[in-house]
Amino acid sequence: MARRLRREWLPLGLFLALALVPVLAPLGPQSFILSLMTRIVVVALAALSLDLLIGKGGLVSFGHAACLGIGAYAVGILSAEGVTDGGAHLAVAIAAAAFFALATGAVAMRTDGVHFIMITLAFGQMLYFLATALSAYGGDDGITLPGRSTVLGRDVLASDTVLYLAALGALLAAYLLLRRIAASRFGRVLEGARDNPVRMEAIGFRPFRFRLAAYLISAMIAAVAGVLLANQTGFVSPATMAWQRSGELIFIVVLGGLGSLHGAILGAIAFILAEELLSHWSEHWRIVFGPLLILAVLFARGGLAGLLTKGARP
Amino acid sequence: MTALLRVEGLSKSYGALRVTDGLSLSVEPGELHAVIGPNGAGKTTLIHQISGMTPPDAGRILFAGEDVTGRSMAGRALAGLARSFQITSILPRFSALQNVALAVQARSGSSFRFLSPVDGEAALTGPARDLLARFGLAERAEMPAGALSHGEKRQLELAIALATAPKLLLLDEPLAGTSHAESARIVEILRGLTGSVAILLVEHDMEAVFALADRVSVLVYGRVIATGAPEAIRSNPEVRAAYLGEEAA
Ligand SMILES: Nc1ncnc2c1ncn2[C@@H]1O[C@H](COP(=O)(O)OP(=O)(O)OP(=O)(O)O)[C@@H](O)[C@H]1O
Ligand SMILES: [Mg+2]
């Protein structure tokens, strides 16, 4: 038990701190804190799903924001059509992301290395341009939601605290699920194919199937993050799936520590807090932010998670 | 027509270089068939083609009565064709035990299981531990495979190949870079397999080859110049000239 605590203190501490947010938020500018923290948790969820691909599968997808966008547009389009039910939003978001993942993954998973990066980027951009062309739903400008998703006809998510807790619940559920998956037969094959695909084929595994399944799982989780994101911002636009968003997600995963899962959460917290603080400090904050990120990646091998758990390896 | 493996008229060129040149050979069930030949003769390329890693330009590969020429490497592995690599190919970040257990997993039920922890599956770790023990690696089971010594990695690679419960083992210089004791143990294990598992052995260690082989084929410039019992090969003048010459001198 004590050993386990020593090994797991970082994810435990992270979730504990995130759980305390609604309690501590009233001490400051409550709605600002809750909205910022909701954004962090939602981005953490998207980054977590991407870590399954990059960290566990070695598959650097440069189109992950597309899945986030699919989730956001499910909310936007359904709400605009008068369907406000959150369950319907989630179901459509997950189904559409699954379809997108299977269709694009069937092609992308046949490539590797730089080609894989480029092809996922291309598919992401395709969806981005498709969204800008959706003139019925705002085109370039996007759409403002009439309200948040409802739950069984009730407007429970209208409370910032409830929305935050819903996002945190989704993050915790996804984290626990992905941990189990990583330690399963499937996860073992996925990691093996990352490290040495030829060896895997020589013992009888076809990496393609396992990678495609990981892509599917990852896309569906990112779509849930998209549904939450739309609810947090109250607004849906193509910008959600711009390639820069995909790049940021990759960055967050690398910054946090590839393949550790909780590293993605840590990365999201660090990235968004740094962005927030620096943008308040100066309008030229990007000039500082870029080099800071590069330094962090250079000097924190294994990411922030690796830095914090150094010496605590079992 | 009872051969387990039959290679017919196999050809492979890289540019103008004919690496495999109308090559035919067979491996009988339970037989240890050694392939020897000078550096660059095309031994590794032959194993690549039989295992499905490299497609041949022409020719057929029949395994257990089926034409597997067009099948993927994974498909052939599942049919019972296992191989080792001349350049050690393991999963360095996985423990030695996980490396072997994964190979057991490949042949035991679906790997599309997402929720139960694989390290807790005794049906995988049990046979994997037994295999490691056979190679004297029991104490190294929990170590990352990348941290093993070179000779230990070579033995781990053999354990991985055996863990797939193959009908035919394709071994590409399993003794290269192993210590005297390790090499003696590997020879002992291979001897224990003869009769139950067929082996196509590519090896430069002539002492081991002549001690183990039921038949020996000599490969020069992508072509089999002689096949026969070890004694016949040893005294074949053509072979002596082409290959054994320097050692006999
Ligand atoms: N992918 C490739 N592209 C071009 N040439 C190749 C390729 N693979 C092998 N060759 C060439 O084919 C020839 C045979 O190589 P191969 O590795 O099969 O020989 P080998 O008999 O295994 O030699 P060794 O005893 O040194 O392991 C060599 O001349 C090699 O340079
Ligand atoms: Mg070779």
Coordinates of C-alpha atoms and ligand atoms in Angstrom, one line a residue:
Chain A
M1 CA 0.0 0.0 0.0
A2 CA 2.7 2.4 1.0
R3 CA 4.7 1.4 -2.1
R4 CA 1.7 1.8 -4.3
L5 CA 1.1 5.3 -2.8
R6 CA 4.7 6.2 -3.5
R7 CA 4.4 5.1 -7.1
E8 CA 1.0 6.6 -7.7
W9 CA 1.3 9.9 -5.7
L10 CA 1.3 12.0 -8.9
P11 CA -2.0 10.9 -10.5
L12 CA -3.6 10.7 -7.0
G13 CA -2.4 14.2 -6.2
L14 CA -3.5 15.6 -9.6
F15 CA -7.0 14.3 -9.3
L16 CA -7.3 15.3 -5.6
A17 CA -6.2 18.9 -6.6
L18 CA -8.7 18.9 -9.4
A19 CA -11.5 17.7 -7.1
L20 CA -10.8 20.5 -4.7
V21 CA -11.3 23.2 -7.4
P22 CA -15.0 23.7 -6.8
V23 CA -14.4 24.0 -3.1
L24 CA -11.7 26.6 -3.5
A25 CA -13.1 28.5 -6.4
P26 CA -15.5 30.6 -4.3
L27 CA -12.4 32.1 -2.6
G28 CA -11.4 33.9 -5.8
P29 CA -13.1 35.0 -9.1
Q30 CA -15.3 31.9 -9.1
S31 CA -16.7 31.8 -12.6
F32 CA -13.3 32.7 -14.1
I33 CA -11.6 30.0 -12.2
L34 CA -14.2 27.4 -13.0
S35 CA -14.3 28.2 -16.7
L36 CA -10.4 28.1 -16.9
M37 CA -10.3 24.9 -15.0
T38 CA -13.0 23.3 -17.1
R39 CA -11.0 24.2 -20.2
I40 CA -8.0 22.6 -18.6
V41 CA -9.8 19.4 -17.8
V42 CA -11.4 19.2 -21.2
V43 CA -8.0 19.7 -23.0
A44 CA -6.5 17.2 -20.6
L45 CA -9.1 14.7 -21.7
A46 CA -8.3 15.2 -25.3
A47 CA -4.5 15.0 -24.6
L48 CA -5.0 11.9 -22.6
S49 CA -6.8 10.2 -25.5
L50 CA -3.9 11.3 -27.8
D51 CA -1.4 9.8 -25.4
L52 CA -2.9 6.4 -26.1
L53 CA -1.9 6.9 -29.7
I54 CA 1.5 8.7 -29.4
G55 CA 2.7 7.4 -26.1
K56 CA 1.5 3.8 -26.2
G57 CA 1.2 3.3 -29.9
G58 CA 4.0 5.5 -31.3
L59 CA 1.4 7.0 -33.7
V60 CA 1.9 10.7 -33.9
S61 CA -1.5 11.9 -35.1
F62 CA -1.4 15.5 -36.3
G63 CA -5.2 15.5 -36.8
H64 CA -6.5 14.9 -33.3
A65 CA -8.3 18.2 -33.0
A66 CA -10.6 16.9 -35.8
C67 CA -12.1 14.5 -33.3
L68 CA -12.5 17.3 -30.8
G69 CA -14.3 19.3 -33.5
I70 CA -16.6 16.4 -34.3
G71 CA -17.7 16.4 -30.7
A72 CA -18.2 20.2 -30.6
Y73 CA -20.1 20.2 -33.9
A74 CA -22.4 17.4 -32.7
V75 CA -23.5 19.7 -30.0
G76 CA -23.6 22.8 -32.3
I77 CA -25.6 21.2 -35.1
L78 CA -28.0 19.2 -32.9
S79 CA -28.7 22.2 -30.7
A80 CA -29.3 24.4 -33.7
E81 CA -31.8 21.8 -34.9
G82 CA -33.5 21.9 -31.5
V83 CA -32.1 18.7 -30.0
T84 CA -30.6 19.8 -26.7
D85 CA -30.3 16.4 -25.0
G86 CA -26.7 15.7 -23.8
G87 CA -27.2 12.0 -24.2
A88 CA -28.0 12.5 -27.9
H89 CA -25.1 14.9 -28.3
L90 CA -22.7 12.3 -26.8
A91 CA -24.1 9.4 -28.9
V92 CA -23.9 11.3 -32.1
A93 CA -20.4 12.7 -31.3
I94 CA -19.1 9.3 -30.4
A95 CA -20.6 7.6 -33.4
A96 CA -19.4 10.3 -35.8
A97 CA -15.9 10.1 -34.4
A98 CA -15.9 6.4 -34.7
F99 CA -16.9 6.6 -38.3
F100 CA -14.2 9.2 -39.0
A101 CA -11.6 7.1 -37.2
L102 CA -12.4 4.0 -39.1
A103 CA -12.6 5.7 -42.5
T104 CA -9.4 7.7 -42.1
G105 CA -7.6 5.2 -40.0
A106 CA -8.0 2.4 -42.5
V107 CA -5.8 4.6 -44.8
A108 CA -3.5 6.3 -42.3
M109 CA -2.6 3.1 -40.4
R110 CA -1.0 1.7 -43.6
T111 CA 1.6 4.4 -43.5
D112 CA 4.2 5.2 -40.8
G113 CA 6.6 7.8 -39.6
V114 CA 6.4 11.2 -41.4
H115 CA 3.8 9.9 -43.8
F116 CA 1.5 9.1 -40.9
I117 CA 1.9 12.6 -39.5
M118 CA 1.2 14.1 -42.9
I119 CA -1.8 12.0 -43.7
T120 CA -3.5 12.6 -40.3
L121 CA -2.9 16.3 -40.8
A122 CA -4.5 16.1 -44.2
F123 CA -7.6 14.3 -42.9
G124 CA -7.8 16.9 -40.1
Q125 CA -7.6 19.8 -42.6
M126 CA -10.2 18.1 -44.7
L127 CA -12.6 18.2 -41.8
Y128 CA -11.6 21.8 -41.0
F129 CA -12.5 23.0 -44.5
L130 CA -15.7 21.0 -44.5
A131 CA -16.7 22.9 -41.3
T132 CA -15.9 26.3 -42.9
A133 CA -18.1 25.3 -45.8
L134 CA -21.1 24.5 -43.5
S135 CA -22.8 27.8 -44.2
A136 CA -26.0 26.6 -42.6
Y137 CA -24.1 26.3 -39.3
G138 CA -22.1 29.6 -39.5
G139 CA -19.4 28.6 -41.9
D140 CA -16.2 30.3 -40.9
D141 CA -17.8 32.1 -38.1
G142 CA -19.3 29.1 -36.3
I143 CA -22.4 29.1 -34.2
T144 CA -23.3 30.3 -30.8
L145 CA -25.1 27.7 -28.8
P146 CA -28.6 28.5 -27.5
G147 CA -27.6 26.9 -24.2
R148 CA -25.8 24.0 -22.7
S149 CA -26.7 20.4 -23.2
T150 CA -29.6 19.2 -21.1
V151 CA -29.7 16.0 -19.0
L152 CA -33.1 14.2 -19.1
G153 CA -34.7 17.5 -20.0
R154 CA -33.2 19.4 -17.1
D155 CA -30.7 22.2 -17.4
V156 CA -28.3 20.9 -14.8
L157 CA -25.1 21.7 -16.7
A158 CA -26.1 25.4 -16.6
S159 CA -24.2 25.5 -13.3
D160 CA -20.5 26.0 -13.9
T161 CA -19.7 23.8 -11.0
V162 CA -21.8 20.9 -12.3
L163 CA -20.2 21.3 -15.8
Y164 CA -16.8 21.2 -14.2
L165 CA -17.6 18.1 -12.2
A166 CA -19.0 16.4 -15.3
A167 CA -15.8 17.1 -17.2
L168 CA -13.7 15.9 -14.3
G169 CA -15.8 12.8 -14.0
A170 CA -15.2 12.1 -17.7
L171 CA -11.4 12.7 -17.3
L172 CA -11.2 10.3 -14.3
A173 CA -13.3 7.6 -16.1
A174 CA -11.1 7.9 -19.3
Y175 CA -7.9 7.8 -17.2
L176 CA -8.9 4.7 -15.4
L177 CA -10.2 3.0 -18.6
L178 CA -7.0 3.8 -20.5
R179 CA -4.8 2.6 -17.7
R180 CA -6.6 -0.8 -17.8
I181 CA -6.3 -0.9 -21.5
A182 CA -2.6 -0.1 -21.4
A183 CA -2.0 -3.1 -19.0
S184 CA -4.2 -5.5 -21.0
R185 CA -3.3 -8.0 -23.8
F186 CA -4.3 -5.3 -26.3
G187 CA -2.2 -2.7 -24.7
R188 CA 0.8 -5.0 -24.6
V189 CA 0.5 -5.6 -28.4
L190 CA 0.1 -1.9 -29.1
E191 CA 3.2 -1.1 -27.2
G192 CA 5.1 -3.9 -28.8
A193 CA 4.2 -2.7 -32.2
R194 CA 5.4 0.8 -31.2
D195 CA 8.8 -0.6 -30.2
N196 CA 9.5 -3.2 -32.8
P197 CA 6.8 -3.9 -35.4
V198 CA 8.9 -6.4 -37.3
R199 CA 9.4 -8.5 -34.2
M200 CA 5.6 -8.4 -33.6
E201 CA 4.8 -9.6 -37.1
A202 CA 7.4 -12.4 -36.7
I203 CA 5.5 -13.8 -33.7
G204 CA 2.2 -13.5 -35.5
F205 CA 0.7 -10.1 -34.7
R206 CA -0.6 -7.7 -37.4
P207 CA 0.0 -4.2 -35.9
F208 CA -2.5 -2.6 -38.3
R209 CA -5.6 -4.0 -36.5
F210 CA -4.4 -3.0 -33.1
R211 CA -3.4 0.5 -34.2
L212 CA -6.7 1.0 -35.8
A213 CA -8.6 -0.1 -32.7
A214 CA -6.4 2.3 -30.6
Y215 CA -7.2 5.1 -33.1
L216 CA -10.9 4.3 -32.7
I217 CA -10.8 4.4 -28.9
S218 CA -8.8 7.6 -28.9
A219 CA -11.1 9.3 -31.4
M220 CA -14.2 8.5 -29.4
I221 CA -12.7 9.8 -26.1
A222 CA -11.6 13.0 -27.9
A223 CA -15.2 13.4 -29.2
V224 CA -16.5 13.4 -25.6
A225 CA -13.9 16.1 -24.9
G226 CA -15.4 18.0 -27.8
V227 CA -18.9 17.8 -26.4
L228 CA -17.7 19.2 -23.1
L229 CA -15.6 21.9 -24.8
A230 CA -18.7 23.2 -26.8
N231 CA -20.6 23.4 -23.5
Q232 CA -17.8 25.2 -21.8
T233 CA -17.3 27.8 -24.6
G234 CA -20.9 28.1 -25.6
F235 CA -19.7 28.4 -29.1
V236 CA -18.6 26.1 -31.9
S237 CA -16.4 27.1 -34.9
P238 CA -13.9 25.5 -37.3
A239 CA -11.1 27.0 -35.2
T240 CA -11.6 24.1 -32.8
M241 CA -10.2 21.8 -35.3
A242 CA -7.5 24.0 -36.8
W243 CA -4.1 22.2 -37.2
Q244 CA -2.6 24.5 -34.6
R245 CA -5.0 22.9 -32.0
S246 CA -3.7 19.4 -33.1
G247 CA -0.1 20.7 -32.7
E248 CA -0.9 22.0 -29.2
L249 CA -2.3 18.6 -28.2
I250 CA 0.9 16.9 -29.4
F251 CA 2.9 19.4 -27.5
I252 CA 0.9 18.9 -24.3
V253 CA 1.4 15.2 -24.4
V254 CA 5.2 15.5 -25.0
L255 CA 5.5 18.2 -22.4
G256 CA 3.7 16.1 -19.8
G257 CA 5.6 12.9 -20.5
L258 CA 4.8 10.5 -23.3
G259 CA 3.0 7.3 -22.4
S260 CA 2.4 7.9 -18.7
L261 CA -1.2 9.0 -19.2
H262 CA -1.3 11.2 -16.1
G263 CA 1.5 13.2 -17.9
A264 CA -1.1 14.4 -20.4
I265 CA -3.1 15.8 -17.6
L266 CA -0.1 17.5 -16.1
G267 CA 0.9 18.8 -19.5
A268 CA -2.6 20.3 -20.1
I269 CA -2.5 22.1 -16.7
A270 CA 1.0 23.5 -17.3
F271 CA 0.4 24.5 -20.9
I272 CA -2.9 26.3 -20.3
L273 CA -1.8 28.0 -17.0
A274 CA 1.4 29.2 -18.7
E275 CA -0.6 30.5 -21.6
E276 CA -3.0 32.2 -19.3
L277 CA -0.4 33.8 -17.1
L278 CA 1.8 35.0 -20.0
S279 CA -1.0 36.4 -22.0
H280 CA -2.0 38.6 -19.0
W281 CA 1.5 39.7 -18.5
S282 CA 2.2 40.9 -22.1
E283 CA 0.5 40.9 -25.5
H284 CA 3.8 39.6 -27.0
W285 CA 3.6 36.6 -24.7
R286 CA 4.0 34.1 -27.6
I287 CA 7.6 35.3 -28.0
V288 CA 8.3 34.0 -24.5
F289 CA 6.0 31.0 -24.6
G290 CA 7.7 29.4 -27.5
P291 CA 11.2 29.2 -26.1
L292 CA 9.8 28.3 -22.7
L293 CA 8.1 25.2 -24.2
I294 CA 11.3 24.3 -26.1
L295 CA 13.3 24.5 -22.9
A296 CA 10.8 22.4 -21.0
V297 CA 10.9 19.6 -23.6
L298 CA 14.7 19.8 -23.9
F299 CA 15.4 19.7 -20.2
A300 CA 12.5 17.6 -18.9
R301 CA 13.1 14.3 -20.7
G302 CA 10.2 12.0 -19.8
G303 CA 8.3 15.3 -19.5
L304 CA 7.0 17.0 -16.4
A305 CA 5.7 13.6 -15.1
G306 CA 9.2 12.1 -15.5
L307 CA 10.7 15.1 -13.7
L308 CA 8.4 14.9 -10.8
T309 CA 8.7 11.1 -10.3
K310 CA 12.4 10.9 -10.7
G311 CA 13.9 8.4 -8.2
A312 CA 10.4 7.1 -7.4
R313 CA 10.7 4.3 -9.9
P314 CA 9.8 0.9 -8.4
Chain B
M1 CA 6.0 -35.0 -50.7
T2 CA 6.0 -35.1 -47.0
A3 CA 8.4 -32.3 -46.6
L4 CA 7.4 -29.7 -44.0
L5 CA 9.0 -26.9 -46.0
R6 CA 9.6 -26.9 -49.7
V7 CA 11.2 -24.0 -51.5
E8 CA 11.1 -24.2 -55.3
G9 CA 12.9 -22.0 -57.8
L10 CA 13.2 -19.1 -55.4
S11 CA 14.8 -16.0 -57.0
K12 CA 15.5 -12.5 -55.6
S13 CA 17.6 -9.7 -57.1
Y14 CA 18.7 -6.4 -55.7
G15 CA 19.4 -4.4 -58.8
A16 CA 21.9 -6.4 -60.9
L17 CA 22.8 -8.6 -57.9
R18 CA 21.1 -12.0 -57.9
V19 CA 21.0 -12.7 -54.2
T20 CA 18.8 -15.8 -54.5
D21 CA 19.2 -17.6 -57.8
G22 CA 16.6 -20.3 -58.6
L23 CA 17.1 -21.8 -55.2
S24 CA 15.3 -25.0 -54.1
L25 CA 15.5 -26.9 -50.8
S26 CA 13.4 -28.8 -48.4
V27 CA 13.1 -29.4 -44.7
E28 CA 11.6 -32.7 -43.5
P29 CA 9.5 -32.8 -40.3
G30 CA 11.7 -32.9 -37.2
E31 CA 14.8 -32.4 -39.3
L32 CA 17.7 -30.0 -38.6
H33 CA 18.8 -28.7 -42.0
A34 CA 21.8 -26.5 -41.8
V35 CA 22.6 -23.9 -44.4
I36 CA 26.2 -22.7 -44.6
G37 CA 27.9 -20.4 -47.0
P38 CA 30.4 -17.5 -47.2
N39 CA 29.4 -14.0 -46.2
G40 CA 27.0 -12.4 -48.6
A41 CA 25.9 -15.8 -50.1
G42 CA 22.3 -14.8 -49.5
K43 CA 21.5 -16.9 -46.4
T44 CA 19.8 -14.1 -44.5
T45 CA 17.9 -13.1 -47.6
L46 CA 16.7 -16.7 -47.9
I47 CA 15.4 -16.7 -44.4
H48 CA 13.7 -13.3 -45.0
Q49 CA 11.8 -14.8 -47.9
I50 CA 10.8 -18.0 -46.2
S51 CA 9.5 -16.1 -43.2
G52 CA 7.6 -13.6 -45.3
M53 CA 9.6 -10.5 -44.5
T54 CA 10.9 -10.1 -48.1
P55 CA 8.8 -11.1 -51.2
P56 CA 10.7 -13.2 -53.7
D57 CA 10.8 -12.2 -57.4
A58 CA 9.9 -15.7 -58.4
G59 CA 9.5 -19.2 -57.0
R60 CA 7.2 -20.9 -54.5
I61 CA 7.3 -21.6 -50.8
L62 CA 5.2 -24.5 -49.5
F63 CA 4.8 -25.0 -45.8
A64 CA 2.9 -27.9 -44.3
G65 CA 1.4 -28.7 -47.7
E66 CA 0.2 -25.1 -48.4
D67 CA 1.5 -22.5 -50.7
V68 CA 2.4 -19.6 -48.4
T69 CA 4.3 -17.5 -50.9
G70 CA 1.8 -14.7 -50.8
R71 CA 1.1 -14.8 -47.1
S72 CA 2.2 -12.2 -44.6
M73 CA 4.9 -12.8 -42.1
A74 CA 2.3 -12.7 -39.3
G75 CA 0.2 -15.3 -41.1
R76 CA 3.1 -17.6 -41.6
A77 CA 4.1 -17.2 -37.9
L78 CA 0.6 -18.2 -36.9
A79 CA 0.8 -21.2 -39.2
G80 CA 3.9 -22.4 -37.2
L81 CA 6.9 -20.7 -38.9
A82 CA 9.0 -18.9 -36.3
R83 CA 12.3 -17.2 -36.9
S84 CA 15.2 -15.5 -35.1
F85 CA 17.1 -12.5 -36.5
Q86 CA 20.8 -12.3 -37.3
I87 CA 20.7 -8.8 -35.7
T88 CA 18.9 -9.4 -32.4
S89 CA 15.3 -8.3 -32.5
I90 CA 13.6 -8.0 -29.1
L91 CA 11.4 -5.5 -27.3
P92 CA 14.1 -3.7 -25.2
R93 CA 11.7 -1.8 -22.9
F94 CA 9.7 -4.9 -22.0
S95 CA 11.0 -7.3 -19.4
A96 CA 12.5 -10.6 -20.5
L97 CA 9.4 -12.3 -19.2
Q98 CA 7.0 -9.9 -21.1
N99 CA 9.0 -10.5 -24.3
V100 CA 8.4 -14.3 -24.1
A101 CA 4.8 -14.0 -22.7
L102 CA 3.8 -11.8 -25.6
A103 CA 5.0 -14.6 -28.0
V104 CA 2.9 -17.1 -26.0
Q105 CA 0.0 -14.6 -26.2
A106 CA 0.2 -14.6 -30.0
R107 CA -0.9 -18.2 -30.2
S108 CA -3.3 -18.4 -27.2
G109 CA -6.7 -16.8 -27.9
S110 CA -7.6 -13.3 -29.0
S111 CA -5.5 -10.3 -28.1
F112 CA -8.5 -8.0 -28.4
R113 CA -9.0 -8.1 -24.7
F114 CA -8.9 -4.7 -23.2
L115 CA -9.7 -4.8 -19.5
S116 CA -7.9 -7.7 -17.7
P117 CA -4.3 -7.2 -16.8
V118 CA -2.0 -9.3 -19.0
D119 CA 0.8 -9.6 -16.4
G120 CA -1.7 -11.6 -14.2
E121 CA -2.4 -14.2 -16.8
A122 CA -0.7 -17.4 -15.6
A123 CA -1.5 -19.1 -18.9
L124 CA 1.0 -16.8 -20.5
T125 CA 3.6 -16.1 -17.8
G126 CA 3.8 -19.8 -16.8
P127 CA 5.1 -21.2 -20.1
A128 CA 7.2 -18.0 -20.5
R129 CA 9.0 -18.6 -17.2
D130 CA 9.6 -22.2 -18.1
L131 CA 11.2 -21.2 -21.3
L132 CA 13.4 -18.6 -19.7
A133 CA 14.5 -21.2 -17.1
R134 CA 15.5 -23.5 -20.0
F135 CA 17.8 -20.8 -21.2
G136 CA 19.2 -20.1 -17.8
L137 CA 17.5 -16.7 -17.7
A138 CA 15.1 -17.3 -14.8
E139 CA 16.9 -14.7 -12.7
R140 CA 16.7 -12.2 -15.5
A141 CA 12.9 -12.5 -16.0
E142 CA 12.0 -9.1 -14.5
M143 CA 14.8 -7.2 -16.1
P144 CA 14.2 -4.9 -19.1
A145 CA 15.3 -7.0 -22.1
G146 CA 17.5 -4.1 -23.3
A147 CA 19.6 -4.4 -20.2
L148 CA 20.6 -8.0 -20.8
S149 CA 24.1 -9.0 -22.0
H150 CA 24.5 -9.6 -25.7
G151 CA 24.6 -13.4 -25.2
E152 CA 21.5 -13.3 -23.0
K153 CA 19.7 -11.3 -25.7
R154 CA 20.5 -14.0 -28.3
Q155 CA 19.1 -16.6 -26.0
L156 CA 16.0 -14.5 -25.2
E157 CA 15.4 -14.2 -28.9
L158 CA 15.4 -18.0 -29.2
A159 CA 13.1 -18.3 -26.3
I160 CA 10.7 -15.9 -28.0
A161 CA 10.8 -18.0 -31.2
L162 CA 10.1 -21.2 -29.3
A163 CA 7.3 -19.6 -27.3
T164 CA 5.2 -19.4 -30.5
A165 CA 5.2 -23.3 -30.4
P166 CA 6.5 -23.5 -34.0
K167 CA 6.6 -26.4 -36.4
L168 CA 9.6 -25.0 -38.1
L169 CA 12.3 -22.7 -36.6
L170 CA 14.3 -20.5 -39.0
L171 CA 17.5 -19.5 -37.1
D172 CA 19.9 -16.9 -38.5
E173 CA 23.2 -17.4 -36.8
P174 CA 21.9 -18.0 -33.2
L175 CA 25.4 -18.6 -31.9
A176 CA 27.0 -15.4 -33.2
G177 CA 28.3 -13.4 -30.3
T178 CA 27.5 -15.8 -27.6
S179 CA 30.0 -17.0 -25.0
H180 CA 31.4 -20.6 -24.9
A181 CA 29.0 -21.6 -22.2
E182 CA 26.0 -19.9 -23.8
S183 CA 26.8 -21.5 -27.1
A184 CA 27.1 -24.9 -25.5
R185 CA 23.7 -24.4 -23.9
I186 CA 22.0 -23.3 -27.1
V187 CA 23.5 -26.3 -29.0
E188 CA 22.1 -28.5 -26.2
I189 CA 18.6 -27.0 -26.5
L190 CA 18.6 -27.3 -30.3
R191 CA 19.6 -30.9 -30.0
G192 CA 16.7 -31.5 -27.6
L193 CA 14.3 -30.1 -30.2
T194 CA 15.4 -32.3 -33.1
G195 CA 12.7 -34.8 -33.8
S196 CA 9.9 -32.6 -32.6
V197 CA 10.6 -29.2 -34.1
A198 CA 12.1 -28.9 -37.6
I199 CA 14.9 -26.4 -37.9
L200 CA 16.5 -24.5 -40.7
L201 CA 19.8 -23.4 -39.2
V202 CA 22.1 -20.7 -40.7
E203 CA 25.3 -20.8 -38.8
H204 CA 29.0 -20.1 -39.3
D205 CA 30.1 -22.2 -36.3
M206 CA 31.1 -25.3 -38.2
E207 CA 31.6 -27.4 -35.1
A208 CA 28.0 -26.8 -34.1
V209 CA 26.7 -27.3 -37.6
F210 CA 28.4 -30.7 -38.1
A211 CA 27.4 -31.8 -34.6
L212 CA 23.7 -30.9 -35.0
A213 CA 22.7 -31.2 -38.6
D214 CA 20.9 -34.1 -40.2
R215 CA 21.6 -32.5 -43.6
V216 CA 23.7 -29.6 -44.7
S217 CA 23.2 -27.3 -47.8
V218 CA 26.0 -25.1 -49.1
L219 CA 24.9 -21.8 -50.5
V220 CA 27.2 -19.8 -52.7
Y221 CA 26.1 -16.8 -54.7
G222 CA 22.4 -17.5 -54.0
R223 CA 22.6 -21.1 -55.3
V224 CA 22.7 -24.4 -53.4
I225 CA 25.9 -26.0 -54.7
A226 CA 25.6 -29.2 -52.6
T227 CA 23.1 -30.8 -50.2
G228 CA 23.8 -33.9 -48.2
A229 CA 24.7 -35.6 -44.9
P230 CA 27.4 -33.7 -42.9
E231 CA 30.0 -36.3 -43.7
A232 CA 29.4 -36.1 -47.5
I233 CA 29.5 -32.3 -47.4
R234 CA 32.7 -32.2 -45.4
S235 CA 34.4 -34.3 -48.0
N236 CA 32.8 -32.8 -51.1
P237 CA 35.7 -31.3 -53.2
E238 CA 33.5 -28.5 -54.7
V239 CA 32.4 -27.4 -51.2
R240 CA 35.9 -27.5 -49.9
A241 CA 37.0 -25.3 -52.8
A242 CA 34.2 -22.8 -52.5
Y243 CA 33.8 -22.5 -48.8
L244 CA 35.6 -24.8 -46.4
G245 CA 38.9 -24.4 -48.3
E246 CA 40.3 -21.8 -46.0
E247 CA 39.4 -23.8 -42.9
A248 CA 40.7 -27.0 -44.3
A249 CA 44.0 -25.5 -45.3
Ligands
LIG1 N1 17.9 -4.9 -49.0 C1 19.0 -5.1 -49.7 N2 19.3 -4.2 -50.7 C2 20.4 -4.4 -51.5 N3 21.2 -5.4 -51.3 C3 21.0 -6.3 -50.3 C4 19.8 -6.2 -49.5 N4 19.9 -7.2 -48.6 C5 20.9 -7.9 -48.9 N5 21.6 -7.4 -49.9 C6 22.9 -8.0 -50.5 O1 22.6 -9.3 -50.8 C7 23.8 -10.1 -50.5 C8 23.4 -11.2 -49.6 O2 23.1 -10.7 -48.3 P1 22.7 -11.7 -47.1 O3 22.5 -10.8 -45.9 O4 21.5 -12.5 -47.5 O5 24.0 -12.6 -47.0 P2 24.3 -13.6 -45.8 O6 24.6 -14.9 -46.5 O7 23.3 -13.6 -44.8 O8 25.7 -13.0 -45.3 P3 26.3 -13.1 -43.8 O9 27.0 -14.4 -43.6 O10 27.3 -12.0 -43.8 O11 25.2 -12.8 -42.8 C9 24.8 -9.2 -49.9 O12 25.7 -8.8 -51.0 C10 24.0 -8.0 -49.5 O13 24.8 -6.8 -49.6
MG2 MG 23.3 -13.2 -42.8

